N, CA, C and O atoms as a MOPAC input file, in Angstrom:
PM7 MOZYME 1SCF
protein

 N      4.91600 1    91.40300 1   -38.29000 1
 C      3.44800 1    91.45300 1   -38.21600 1
 C      3.02500 1    92.27200 1   -36.99700 1
 O      3.57800 1    92.11700 1   -35.90800 1
 N      2.05400 1    93.13000 1   -37.19600 1
 C      1.58700 1    93.97200 1   -36.09800 1
 C      0.83000 1    93.12100 1   -35.08400 1
 O      0.16900 1    92.14600 1   -35.44200 1
 N      0.93600 1    93.50200 1   -33.82100 1
 C      0.14800 1    92.88800 1   -32.75200 1
 C     -0.92500 1    93.88900 1   -32.34700 1
 O     -0.66400 1    95.09000 1   -32.27200 1
 N     -2.13400 1    93.39200 1   -32.08700 1
 C     -3.21600 1    94.28300 1   -31.67000 1
 C     -3.89200 1    93.70000 1   -30.44100 1
 O     -4.01500 1    92.48300 1   -30.30100 1
 N     -4.32800 1    94.58700 1   -29.55100 1
 C     -4.99600 1    94.18400 1   -28.31500 1
 C     -6.24600 1    95.02500 1   -28.12700 1
 O     -6.17400 1    96.25200 1   -28.05500 1
 N     -7.40600 1    94.35200 1   -28.04700 1
 C     -8.66400 1    95.05900 1   -27.87100 1
 C     -9.02500 1    95.17300 1   -26.39600 1
 O     -8.57900 1    94.38500 1   -25.56200 1
 N     -9.84700 1    96.18100 1   -26.09800 1
 C    -10.41000 1    96.34400 1   -24.76000 1
 C    -11.66200 1    97.18900 1   -24.87500 1
 O    -11.93900 1    97.76800 1   -25.92600 1
 N    -12.42000 1    97.25600 1   -23.79000 1
 C    -13.56700 1    98.14300 1   -23.73800 1
 C    -14.92100 1    97.47200 1   -23.80600 1
 O    -15.94700 1    98.13700 1   -23.66700 1
 N    -14.94300 1    96.16700 1   -24.01700 1
 C    -16.22200 1    95.48100 1   -24.05500 1
 C    -16.87200 1    95.43000 1   -22.68700 1
 O    -16.27600 1    95.82400 1   -21.68400 1
 N    -18.11000 1    94.93500 1   -22.65700 1
 C    -18.81300 1    94.82300 1   -21.39200 1
 C    -20.27500 1    94.49900 1   -21.62100 1
 O    -20.69400 1    94.15900 1   -22.72700 1
 N    -21.04000 1    94.61400 1   -20.54700 1
 C    -22.48100 1    94.34900 1   -20.59500 1
 C    -23.23400 1    95.64800 1   -20.38600 1
 O    -22.98600 1    96.37400 1   -19.42300 1
 N    -24.15400 1    95.93900 1   -21.29400 1
 C    -24.95000 1    97.15500 1   -21.20200 1
 C    -26.39300 1    96.83100 1   -21.55500 1
 O    -26.68500 1    95.78300 1   -22.13100 1
 N    -27.28500 1    97.73800 1   -21.20300 1
 C    -28.67600 1    97.58700 1   -21.59800 1
 C    -28.88200 1    98.22300 1   -22.97200 1
 O    -28.11200 1    99.07900 1   -23.40800 1
 N    -29.92700 1    97.78400 1   -23.62400 1
 C    -30.25000 1    98.34300 1   -24.93100 1
 C    -30.34900 1    99.86600 1   -24.83600 1
 O    -30.91000 1   100.41600 1   -23.88800 1
 N    -29.78800 1   100.52600 1   -25.84600 1
 C    -29.75400 1   101.97500 1   -25.84800 1
 C    -28.48600 1   102.56300 1   -25.26100 1
 O    -28.23800 1   103.76300 1   -25.37600 1
 N    -27.69100 1   101.72400 1   -24.63700 1
 C    -26.45200 1   102.18600 1   -24.02000 1
 C    -25.31800 1   102.32900 1   -25.01700 1
 O    -25.48400 1   102.11900 1   -26.21800 1
 N    -24.15300 1   102.69500 1   -24.47800 1
 C    -22.98000 1   102.94600 1   -25.31800 1
 C    -21.75000 1   102.24700 1   -24.75000 1
 O    -21.63800 1   102.01200 1   -23.54700 1
 N    -20.84100 1   101.92800 1   -25.64800 1
 C    -19.53500 1   101.41100 1   -25.28100 1
 C    -18.51900 1   101.94600 1   -26.28100 1
 O    -18.86100 1   102.23600 1   -27.42700 1
 N    -17.27000 1   102.07800 1   -25.84400 1
 C    -16.20000 1   102.42800 1   -26.76200 1
 C    -15.12600 1   101.36000 1   -26.69500 1
 O    -14.53500 1   101.11900 1   -25.64200 1
 N    -14.88400 1   100.73500 1   -27.81000 1
 C    -13.83900 1    99.72900 1   -27.90800 1
 C    -12.54200 1   100.38300 1   -28.36100 1
 O    -12.54400 1   101.32400 1   -29.15400 1
 N    -11.44600 1    99.86800 1   -27.84500 1
 C    -10.12200 1   100.35600 1   -28.23000 1
 C     -9.27400 1    99.19600 1   -28.71500 1
 O     -9.43000 1    98.05800 1   -28.27200 1
 N     -8.38700 1    99.50400 1   -29.62100 1
 C     -7.46900 1    98.50200 1   -30.15900 1
 C     -6.08900 1    99.15000 1   -30.24500 1
 O     -5.85500 1   100.04100 1   -31.06100 1
 N     -5.18800 1    98.68900 1   -29.39500 1
 C     -3.83700 1    99.23800 1   -29.37600 1
 C     -2.95200 1    98.40400 1   -30.28800 1
 O     -2.88500 1    97.18100 1   -30.15700 1
 N     -2.27300 1    99.07400 1   -31.21200 1
 C     -1.39800 1    98.38900 1   -32.17100 1
 C      0.05700 1    98.52100 1   -31.74400 1
 O      0.44300 1    99.48700 1   -31.08500 1
 N      0.85400 1    97.53200 1   -32.13200 1
 C      2.25600 1    97.50100 1   -31.71200 1
 C      3.16800 1    98.33900 1   -32.60300 1
 O      4.36200 1    98.45800 1   -32.32800 1
 N      2.62300 1    98.91300 1   -33.65600 1
 C      3.41800 1    99.77000 1   -34.52600 1
 C      2.56800 1   100.92500 1   -35.02500 1
 O      1.35300 1   100.95500 1   -34.83100 1
 N      3.22300 1   101.86300 1   -35.66400 1
 C      2.53300 1   103.03900 1   -36.17300 1
 C      1.45800 1   102.65100 1   -37.18000 1
 O      1.69500 1   101.84100 1   -38.07600 1
 N      0.28600 1   103.23000 1   -37.02600 1
 C     -0.83400 1   102.89400 1   -37.91200 1
 C     -1.22200 1   104.03500 1   -38.83100 1
 O     -2.22700 1   103.95100 1   -39.53800 1
 N     -0.44100 1   105.09000 1   -38.82800 1
 C     -0.80300 1   106.26600 1   -39.62300 1
 C     -0.97200 1   105.92500 1   -41.10000 1
 O     -1.88500 1   106.42400 1   -41.75700 1
 N     -0.11100 1   105.09600 1   -41.60600 1
 C     -0.17900 1   104.74700 1   -43.02400 1
 C     -0.58700 1   103.29100 1   -43.22700 1
 O     -0.30600 1   102.69100 1   -44.26400 1
 N     -1.24800 1   102.74000 1   -42.22400 1
 C     -1.64600 1   101.33300 1   -42.31200 1
 C     -2.64700 1   101.10600 1   -43.42800 1
 O     -3.38000 1   102.01200 1   -43.82400 1
 N     -2.66300 1    99.88700 1   -43.92300 1
 C     -3.68700 1    99.47500 1   -44.85700 1
 C     -5.04400 1    99.52700 1   -44.16700 1
 O     -5.15200 1    99.97300 1   -43.02500 1
 N     -6.04600 1    99.08300 1   -44.84800 1
 C     -7.39700 1    99.07500 1   -44.29900 1
 C     -7.43600 1    98.33400 1   -42.95900 1
 O     -7.08300 1    97.15700 1   -42.88600 1
 N     -7.86000 1    99.01800 1   -41.92000 1
 C     -8.07100 1    98.39300 1   -40.61800 1
 C     -9.57200 1    98.27500 1   -40.37100 1
 O    -10.36800 1    99.04300 1   -40.91000 1
 N     -9.93400 1    97.31300 1   -39.55900 1
 C    -11.36000 1    97.12400 1   -39.35900 1
 C    -11.72700 1    96.53600 1   -38.02200 1
 O    -10.88300 1    96.00900 1   -37.29700 1
 N    -12.99100 1    96.63600 1   -37.71100 1
 C    -13.60100 1    95.95100 1   -36.57600 1
 C    -14.56200 1    94.90200 1   -37.14000 1
 O    -15.40000 1    95.18900 1   -37.99500 1
 N    -14.41400 1    93.69700 1   -36.63800 1
 C    -15.30100 1    92.59000 1   -37.00100 1
 C    -16.03000 1    92.12900 1   -35.74300 1
 O    -15.62900 1    92.45700 1   -34.62600 1
 N    -17.08800 1    91.37800 1   -35.93500 1
 C    -17.74900 1    90.76000 1   -34.80000 1
 C    -18.22000 1    89.36600 1   -35.18100 1
 O    -18.45400 1    89.05000 1   -36.34700 1
 N    -18.34600 1    88.54900 1   -34.14700 1
 C    -18.78800 1    87.17900 1   -34.36700 1
 C    -19.67500 1    86.73800 1   -33.21800 1
 O    -19.24600 1    86.69200 1   -32.06500 1
 N    -20.91800 1    86.41400 1   -33.54900 1
 C    -21.85100 1    85.87400 1   -32.57300 1
 C    -21.81800 1    84.35100 1   -32.67800 1
 O    -21.46100 1    83.81700 1   -33.72800 1
 N    -22.18100 1    83.64800 1   -31.61600 1
 C    -22.15600 1    82.17800 1   -31.65000 1
 C    -22.95700 1    81.63000 1   -32.82300 1
 O    -24.11200 1    82.00200 1   -33.03100 1
 N    -22.32800 1    80.74300 1   -33.58700 1
 C    -22.99100 1    80.12200 1   -34.72400 1
 C    -22.95600 1    80.92900 1   -36.00000 1
 O    -23.41600 1    80.47800 1   -37.04900 1
 N    -22.40300 1    82.13200 1   -35.90400 1
 C    -22.34600 1    83.00400 1   -37.08400 1
 C    -20.91700 1    83.17200 1   -37.57000 1
 O    -19.95900 1    82.95200 1   -36.82900 1
 N    -20.79500 1    83.56700 1   -38.83500 1
 C    -19.47500 1    83.84200 1   -39.38100 1
 C    -19.02000 1    85.22100 1   -38.90100 1
 O    -19.83100 1    86.09500 1   -38.59500 1
 N    -17.69700 1    85.38600 1   -38.84600 1
 C    -17.15100 1    86.68600 1   -38.47100 1
 C    -17.45900 1    87.69100 1   -39.58400 1
 O    -17.15900 1    87.44900 1   -40.75300 1
 N    -18.05700 1    88.81500 1   -39.20600 1
 C    -18.48700 1    89.79900 1   -40.19100 1
 C    -17.87200 1    91.16200 1   -39.89800 1
 O    -17.60700 1    91.51100 1   -38.74800 1
 N    -17.65300 1    91.92000 1   -40.96300 1
 C    -17.09800 1    93.26000 1   -40.78500 1
 C    -18.17900 1    94.19700 1   -40.27600 1
 O    -19.32200 1    94.15400 1   -40.73100 1
 N    -17.80800 1    95.03500 1   -39.33600 1
 C    -18.71600 1    96.02300 1   -38.75000 1
 C    -18.38900 1    97.40600 1   -39.28500 1
 O    -19.27800 1    98.15800 1   -39.68400 1
 N    -17.10000 1    97.73200 1   -39.29000 1
 C    -16.66100 1    99.04700 1   -39.73800 1
 C    -15.20700 1    98.93900 1   -40.18000 1
 O    -14.46100 1    98.08000 1   -39.71100 1
 N    -14.82300 1    99.82400 1   -41.08600 1
 C    -13.45100 1    99.81900 1   -41.58100 1
 C    -12.99400 1   101.24300 1   -41.83700 1
 O    -13.80300 1   102.15200 1   -42.02400 1
 N    -11.67500 1   101.41900 1   -41.84100 1
 C    -11.10900 1   102.74400 1   -42.04300 1
 C     -9.84400 1   102.63200 1   -42.87800 1
 O     -8.96900 1   101.81100 1   -42.60400 1
 N     -9.76500 1   103.47300 1   -43.90300 1
 C     -8.60800 1   103.50400 1   -44.78200 1
 C     -7.52200 1   104.38900 1   -44.17600 1
 O     -7.74900 1   105.08300 1   -43.18500 1
 N     -6.34300 1   104.35300 1   -44.78800 1
 C     -5.22300 1   105.15400 1   -44.29200 1
 C     -5.50400 1   106.64600 1   -44.39700 1
 O     -4.92800 1   107.43700 1   -43.65000 1
 N     -6.38400 1   107.04100 1   -45.31800 1
 C     -6.72300 1   108.46300 1   -45.45500 1
 C     -7.84800 1   108.88200 1   -44.52100 1
 O     -8.28700 1   110.03100 1   -44.53800 1
 N     -8.31200 1   107.93300 1   -43.70000 1
 C     -9.35300 1   108.25200 1   -42.73100 1
 C    -10.77100 1   108.02100 1   -43.20700 1
 O    -11.71000 1   108.18400 1   -42.42900 1
 N    -10.95200 1   107.64800 1   -44.45300 1
 C    -12.30900 1   107.38400 1   -44.92900 1
 C    -12.83500 1   106.10600 1   -44.29200 1
 O    -12.09100 1   105.15100 1   -44.06800 1
 N    -14.13300 1   106.10800 1   -44.00700 1
 C    -14.74600 1   105.02900 1   -43.23300 1
 C    -15.91600 1   104.38500 1   -43.97500 1
 O    -16.55000 1   105.00200 1   -44.83100 1
 N    -16.17900 1   103.14200 1   -43.62700 1
 C    -17.35400 1   102.44600 1   -44.13400 1
 C    -17.95900 1   101.63600 1   -43.00400 1
 O    -17.26700 1   101.25400 1   -42.06000 1
 N    -19.24800 1   101.37700 1   -43.10500 1
 C    -19.98300 1   100.68500 1   -42.05600 1
 C    -20.93800 1    99.65100 1   -42.63900 1
 O    -21.46700 1    99.81400 1   -43.73800 1
 N    -21.14500 1    98.58700 1   -41.87300 1
 C    -22.18900 1    97.64700 1   -42.22700 1
 C    -23.53700 1    98.35400 1   -42.08200 1
 O    -23.69400 1    99.23100 1   -41.23200 1
 N    -24.49100 1    97.97700 1   -42.89800 1
 C    -25.80000 1    98.62700 1   -42.85500 1
 C    -26.43100 1    98.52500 1   -41.46700 1
 O    -27.14000 1    99.43300 1   -41.03500 1
 N    -26.17700 1    97.43900 1   -40.78400 1
 C    -26.80900 1    97.21000 1   -39.47900 1
 C    -26.32800 1    98.16800 1   -38.39100 1
 O    -26.97500 1    98.29300 1   -37.35100 1
 N    -25.20400 1    98.84100 1   -38.61600 1
 C    -24.66700 1    99.72800 1   -37.57300 1
 C    -24.54900 1   101.17500 1   -38.02600 1
 O    -24.14600 1   102.03200 1   -37.23900 1
 N    -24.88900 1   101.46500 1   -39.26800 1
 C    -24.78500 1   102.83400 1   -39.77600 1
 C    -25.60000 1   103.78500 1   -38.91700 1
 O    -26.74600 1   103.50900 1   -38.56000 1
 N    -24.98300 1   104.90600 1   -38.59600 1
 C    -25.66000 1   105.90800 1   -37.79100 1
 C    -25.56000 1   105.66100 1   -36.29700 1
 O    -25.94000 1   106.51900 1   -35.50100 1
 N    -25.04900 1   104.48600 1   -35.90300 1
 C    -24.93500 1   104.15900 1   -34.47000 1
 C    -23.47500 1   103.95600 1   -34.04400 1
 O    -23.10600 1   104.27900 1   -32.91500 1
 N    -22.66100 1   103.43000 1   -34.93600 1
 C    -21.25500 1   103.15200 1   -34.62900 1
 C    -20.36100 1   104.13300 1   -35.37400 1
 O    -20.69300 1   104.59600 1   -36.46500 1
 N    -19.21500 1   104.44100 1   -34.76000 1
 C    -18.23000 1   105.31000 1   -35.39200 1
 C    -16.83900 1   104.72500 1   -35.20300 1
 O    -16.40900 1   104.46800 1   -34.07900 1
 N    -16.15000 1   104.52100 1   -36.30000 1
 C    -14.77500 1   104.03000 1   -36.24900 1
 C    -13.83200 1   105.21400 1   -36.42400 1
 O    -14.08700 1   106.11600 1   -37.22200 1
 N    -12.75300 1   105.19800 1   -35.67700 1
 C    -11.77200 1   106.27400 1   -35.78700 1
 C    -10.41900 1   105.73600 1   -35.33700 1
 O    -10.32500 1   104.64600 1   -34.77400 1
 N     -9.37600 1   106.51500 1   -35.59200 1
 C     -8.06700 1   106.09300 1   -35.11600 1
 C     -7.23700 1   107.29100 1   -34.69600 1
 O     -7.34000 1   108.37600 1   -35.26900 1
 N     -6.42200 1   107.07300 1   -33.69800 1
 C     -5.49900 1   108.07200 1   -33.19700 1
 C     -4.11200 1   107.63700 1   -33.64900 1
 O     -3.50400 1   106.74700 1   -33.05600 1
 N     -3.62300 1   108.27300 1   -34.70100 1
 C     -2.33500 1   107.85200 1   -35.27100 1
 C     -1.17000 1   108.10300 1   -34.31700 1
 O     -0.18000 1   107.37200 1   -34.33800 1
 N     -1.28500 1   109.11700 1   -33.49700 1
 C     -0.19900 1   109.43800 1   -32.56700 1
 C     -0.05900 1   108.36800 1   -31.48800 1
 O      1.04300 1   108.08700 1   -31.01800 1
 N     -1.18400 1   107.77700 1   -31.10400 1
 C     -1.18000 1   106.76500 1   -30.04200 1
 C     -1.26700 1   105.33800 1   -30.58300 1
 O     -1.19100 1   104.37300 1   -29.82200 1
 N     -1.42500 1   105.21300 1   -31.89200 1
 C     -1.56000 1   103.88700 1   -32.52200 1
 C     -2.76300 1   103.12800 1   -31.97200 1
 O     -2.66600 1   101.94100 1   -31.66100 1
 N     -3.88300 1   103.80900 1   -31.85600 1
 C     -5.10000 1   103.19700 1   -31.32000 1
 C     -6.23700 1   103.32300 1   -32.32700 1
 O     -6.46300 1   104.38600 1   -32.90600 1
 N     -6.93200 1   102.23800 1   -32.51900 1
 C     -8.14800 1   102.20200 1   -33.32600 1
 C     -9.33100 1   102.13200 1   -32.37000 1
 O     -9.30400 1   101.37200 1   -31.40300 1
 N    -10.36900 1   102.92200 1   -32.63800 1
 C    -11.53500 1   102.95800 1   -31.76200 1
 C    -12.79600 1   102.51500 1   -32.51200 1
 O    -12.88100 1   102.56900 1   -33.73900 1
 N    -13.76000 1   102.07700 1   -31.71500 1
 C    -15.10500 1   101.86100 1   -32.22400 1
 C    -16.06800 1   102.37300 1   -31.17000 1
 O    -16.25600 1   101.74900 1   -30.12500 1
 N    -16.67400 1   103.51200 1   -31.45100 1
 C    -17.69700 1   104.07600 1   -30.57100 1
 C    -19.03200 1   103.46500 1   -30.95300 1
 O    -19.45500 1   103.56200 1   -32.10500 1
 N    -19.69200 1   102.84100 1   -30.00200 1
 C    -20.95200 1   102.16700 1   -30.26400 1
 C    -22.05000 1   102.80300 1   -29.43100 1
 O    -22.02300 1   102.72300 1   -28.20300 1
 N    -23.00200 1   103.42400 1   -30.07600 1
 C    -24.12800 1   104.06800 1   -29.41100 1
 C    -25.42800 1   103.37100 1   -29.79500 1
 O    -25.48200 1   102.60400 1   -30.75600 1
 N    -26.46100 1   103.65300 1   -29.03000 1
 C    -27.79100 1   103.07100 1   -29.28600 1
 C    -27.68500 1   101.56700 1   -29.50400 1
 O    -28.22600 1   101.02800 1   -30.46900 1
 N    -26.99900 1   100.91700 1   -28.62100 1
 C    -26.76900 1    99.47800 1   -28.77700 1
 C    -28.06200 1    98.68300 1   -28.70000 1
 O    -28.99400 1    99.02600 1   -27.97200 1
 N    -28.08100 1    97.60900 1   -29.47600 1
 C    -29.24500 1    96.73100 1   -29.54500 1
 C    -28.83200 1    95.31100 1   -29.12900 1
 O    -27.65600 1    94.96000 1   -29.22900 1
 N    -29.77400 1    94.50300 1   -28.67000 1
 C    -29.42600 1    93.12000 1   -28.31000 1
 C    -28.74500 1    92.36000 1   -29.44400 1
 O    -27.89500 1    91.50500 1   -29.19700 1
 N    -29.11100 1    92.66600 1   -30.67400 1
 C    -28.50300 1    91.97500 1   -31.82100 1
 C    -27.04900 1    92.38200 1   -32.07500 1
 O    -26.38000 1    91.80200 1   -32.93000 1
 N    -26.56600 1    93.37400 1   -31.33200 1
 C    -25.15000 1    93.73700 1   -31.41100 1
 C    -24.28400 1    92.83800 1   -30.52100 1
 O    -23.05600 1    92.91400 1   -30.56400 1
 N    -24.91900 1    92.00500 1   -29.73100 1
 C    -24.18500 1    91.11000 1   -28.84600 1
 C    -23.29200 1    90.17900 1   -29.65300 1
 O    -23.76600 1    89.46100 1   -30.53300 1
 N    -21.98400 1    90.19400 1   -29.34600 1
 C    -21.01200 1    89.38600 1   -30.07900 1
 C    -19.63700 1    89.60200 1   -29.47300 1
 O    -19.44400 1    90.45900 1   -28.61100 1
 N    -18.68100 1    88.80000 1   -29.94700 1
 C    -17.28100 1    89.06100 1   -29.67100 1
 C    -16.79400 1    90.00100 1   -30.75800 1
 O    -17.00100 1    89.74700 1   -31.94500 1
 N    -16.15200 1    91.07600 1   -30.35700 1
 C    -15.66100 1    92.07000 1   -31.30600 1
 C    -14.14300 1    91.96200 1   -31.42700 1
 O    -13.42600 1    91.83000 1   -30.43500 1
 N    -13.67900 1    92.02100 1   -32.67700 1
 C    -12.25400 1    91.85200 1   -32.97400 1
 C    -11.72600 1    93.02200 1   -33.79100 1
 O    -12.40400 1    93.54100 1   -34.67800 1
 N    -10.51400 1    93.42000 1   -33.47500 1
 C     -9.77900 1    94.39100 1   -34.26900 1
 C     -8.96400 1    93.61900 1   -35.29300 1
 O     -8.39500 1    92.57300 1   -34.98000 1
 N     -8.90700 1    94.13400 1   -36.52000 1
 C     -8.18500 1    93.44600 1   -37.58000 1
 C     -7.20800 1    94.39700 1   -38.25800 1
 O     -7.54500 1    95.54500 1   -38.54900 1
 N     -5.98900 1    93.90700 1   -38.50600 1
 C     -4.95700 1    94.69100 1   -39.18100 1
 C     -4.17900 1    93.77600 1   -40.13600 1
 O     -4.40900 1    92.56800 1   -40.19200 1
 N     -3.26500 1    94.37900 1   -40.87500 1
 C     -2.50600 1    93.62000 1   -41.87800 1
 C     -3.46700 1    92.91400 1   -42.83700 1
 O     -3.46000 1    91.69200 1   -42.98500 1
 N     -4.28600 1    93.73800 1   -43.47500 1
 C     -5.25500 1    93.20200 1   -44.42100 1
 C     -5.06700 1    93.80500 1   -45.79800 1
 O     -3.94000 1    94.11200 1   -46.18700 1
 N     -6.14400 1    93.98000 1   -46.54400 1
 C     -6.04200 1    94.53400 1   -47.89500 1
 C     -5.57500 1    95.98800 1   -47.84900 1
 O     -5.76900 1    96.66900 1   -46.84200 1
 N     -4.96600 1    96.46400 1   -48.92600 1
 C     -4.45800 1    97.84200 1   -48.92900 1
 C     -5.54900 1    98.91100 1   -48.85100 1
 O     -5.31400 1   100.01500 1   -48.36100 1
 N     -6.73900 1    98.57000 1   -49.33700 1
 C     -7.85000 1    99.51400 1   -49.30800 1
 C     -9.10900 1    98.80200 1   -48.81800 1
 O     -9.24800 1    97.58500 1   -48.93800 1
 N    -10.02200 1    99.60100 1   -48.26100 1
 C    -11.21600 1    99.01300 1   -47.66000 1
 C    -12.28900 1    98.66200 1   -48.68000 1
 O    -13.25800 1    97.97900 1   -48.34700 1
 N    -12.13200 1    99.11500 1   -49.90800 1
 C    -13.03400 1    98.69700 1   -50.99900 1
 C    -14.50000 1    98.91100 1   -50.62300 1
 O    -15.34800 1    98.05900 1   -50.88700 1
 N    -14.78300 1   100.04500 1   -50.01100 1
 C    -16.15900 1   100.35800 1   -49.66400 1
 C    -16.72700 1    99.46000 1   -48.58900 1
 O    -17.94400 1    99.37500 1   -48.42500 1
 N    -15.85000 1    98.78500 1   -47.84900 1
 C    -16.30700 1    97.93900 1   -46.75500 1
 C    -16.58300 1    96.50800 1   -47.14400 1
 O    -17.05200 1    95.72500 1   -46.31800 1
 N    -16.30300 1    96.14500 1   -48.38400 1
 C    -16.55100 1    94.77700 1   -48.85300 1
 C    -15.32500 1    93.94600 1   -48.47900 1
 O    -14.41400 1    93.75000 1   -49.28300 1
 N    -15.32800 1    93.46400 1   -47.23300 1
 C    -14.16100 1    92.81900 1   -46.64800 1
 C    -14.54300 1    91.47300 1   -46.04300 1
 O    -15.68400 1    91.23700 1   -45.64800 1
 N    -13.53900 1    90.60200 1   -45.98900 1
 C    -13.73500 1    89.27800 1   -45.40300 1
 C    -12.65500 1    89.01600 1   -44.36700 1
 O    -11.52100 1    89.47700 1   -44.50200 1
 N    -13.02300 1    88.26600 1   -43.32600 1
 C    -12.09900 1    88.06200 1   -42.21700 1
 C    -10.81100 1    87.38100 1   -42.66200 1
 O     -9.75300 1    87.63500 1   -42.08600 1
 N    -10.87800 1    86.52300 1   -43.67500 1
 C     -9.69800 1    85.76100 1   -44.08300 1
 C     -8.66800 1    86.61600 1   -44.83600 1
 O     -7.58000 1    86.14000 1   -45.16000 1
 N     -9.01500 1    87.86700 1   -45.11000 1
 C     -8.07500 1    88.77200 1   -45.75100 1
 C     -7.09700 1    89.39000 1   -44.74700 1
 O     -6.12800 1    90.03900 1   -45.14100 1
 N     -7.35100 1    89.18900 1   -43.46200 1
 C     -6.53600 1    89.79500 1   -42.41600 1
 C     -5.68600 1    88.73500 1   -41.72000 1
 O     -6.12000 1    87.60300 1   -41.50700 1
 N     -4.45800 1    89.13700 1   -41.37000 1
 C     -3.56400 1    88.19900 1   -40.70200 1
 C     -3.26900 1    88.58200 1   -39.26200 1
 O     -2.71300 1    87.77200 1   -38.52000 1
 N     -3.61700 1    89.77500 1   -38.84900 1
 C     -3.36800 1    90.21700 1   -37.47600 1
 C     -4.69100 1    90.42800 1   -36.76000 1
 O     -5.50400 1    91.26200 1   -37.15900 1
 N     -4.89300 1    89.65800 1   -35.69600 1
 C     -6.12400 1    89.72200 1   -34.90900 1
 C     -5.80100 1    89.81600 1   -33.43400 1
 O     -4.79100 1    89.29300 1   -32.96300 1
 N     -6.68000 1    90.49500 1   -32.71500 1
 C     -6.56300 1    90.48600 1   -31.27000 1
 C     -7.32600 1    89.30100 1   -30.69700 1
 O     -7.82700 1    88.45100 1   -31.43400 1
 N     -7.40300 1    89.26000 1   -29.38600 1
 C     -8.07500 1    88.15700 1   -28.71200 1
 C     -9.58600 1    88.36400 1   -28.65700 1
 O    -10.33300 1    87.44500 1   -28.32000 1
 N    -10.03000 1    89.56600 1   -28.98800 1
 C    -11.44800 1    89.87200 1   -28.96900 1
 C    -11.89800 1    90.44600 1   -27.63700 1
 O    -11.26600 1    90.22700 1   -26.60400 1
 N    -12.99400 1    91.17800 1   -27.67700 1
 C    -13.60000 1    91.71800 1   -26.46900 1
 C    -15.11100 1    91.52300 1   -26.57300 1
 O    -15.72100 1    91.86100 1   -27.58700 1
 N    -15.70100 1    90.97700 1   -25.52300 1
 C    -17.10900 1    90.59600 1   -25.56100 1
 C    -18.01000 1    91.79900 1   -25.29900 1
 O    -17.79300 1    92.57200 1   -24.36500 1
 N    -19.02100 1    91.93500 1   -26.14700 1
 C    -20.05400 1    92.94800 1   -25.96400 1
 C    -21.38600 1    92.22000 1   -25.79500 1
 O    -21.77800 1    91.41900 1   -26.64300 1
 N    -22.07100 1    92.50500 1   -24.69700 1
 C    -23.36500 1    91.88400 1   -24.42700 1
 C    -24.38400 1    92.97700 1   -24.17100 1
 O    -24.20400 1    93.81000 1   -23.28200 1
 N    -25.46200 1    92.97300 1   -24.95800 1
 C    -26.50300 1    93.97900 1   -24.83600 1
 C    -27.79700 1    93.29000 1   -24.43400 1
 O    -28.28200 1    92.40400 1   -25.13700 1
 N    -28.34800 1    93.69600 1   -23.31100 1
 C    -29.57400 1    93.08900 1   -22.81400 1
 C    -30.76100 1    93.99800 1   -23.11500 1
 O    -30.63100 1    95.22000 1   -23.17800 1
 N    -31.91700 1    93.37300 1   -23.29800 1
 C    -33.12300 1    94.14700 1   -23.63100 1
 C    -33.83600 1    94.62100 1   -22.38000 1
 O    -34.86900 1    95.28600 1   -22.47200 1

């Protein structure tokens, strides 16, 4: 099972940017659907963005046009660039691997993944 470690979270003001990184313990070039999820207190863990092995991406409607998911296959790193951050983006963000073979247009659930990092906190103030 792959191990993943997230980093890059922090506290920013609304309109700011952050880039999250997720380092994987094995090659991710041909990995199944990888994703970024987030979970705010009292809420279920929800998918934010996902990327297939061919590089195609999908996004939750709430982050379209503001977030960008990408991966560096040579370094085994998954990224999430977050721009124009809003207070409602405040949550713990998690990298997910070892999930479904395809991202299915982003229709994903947290219980489909078996490899999770410890999460990185993102706090956006107004």
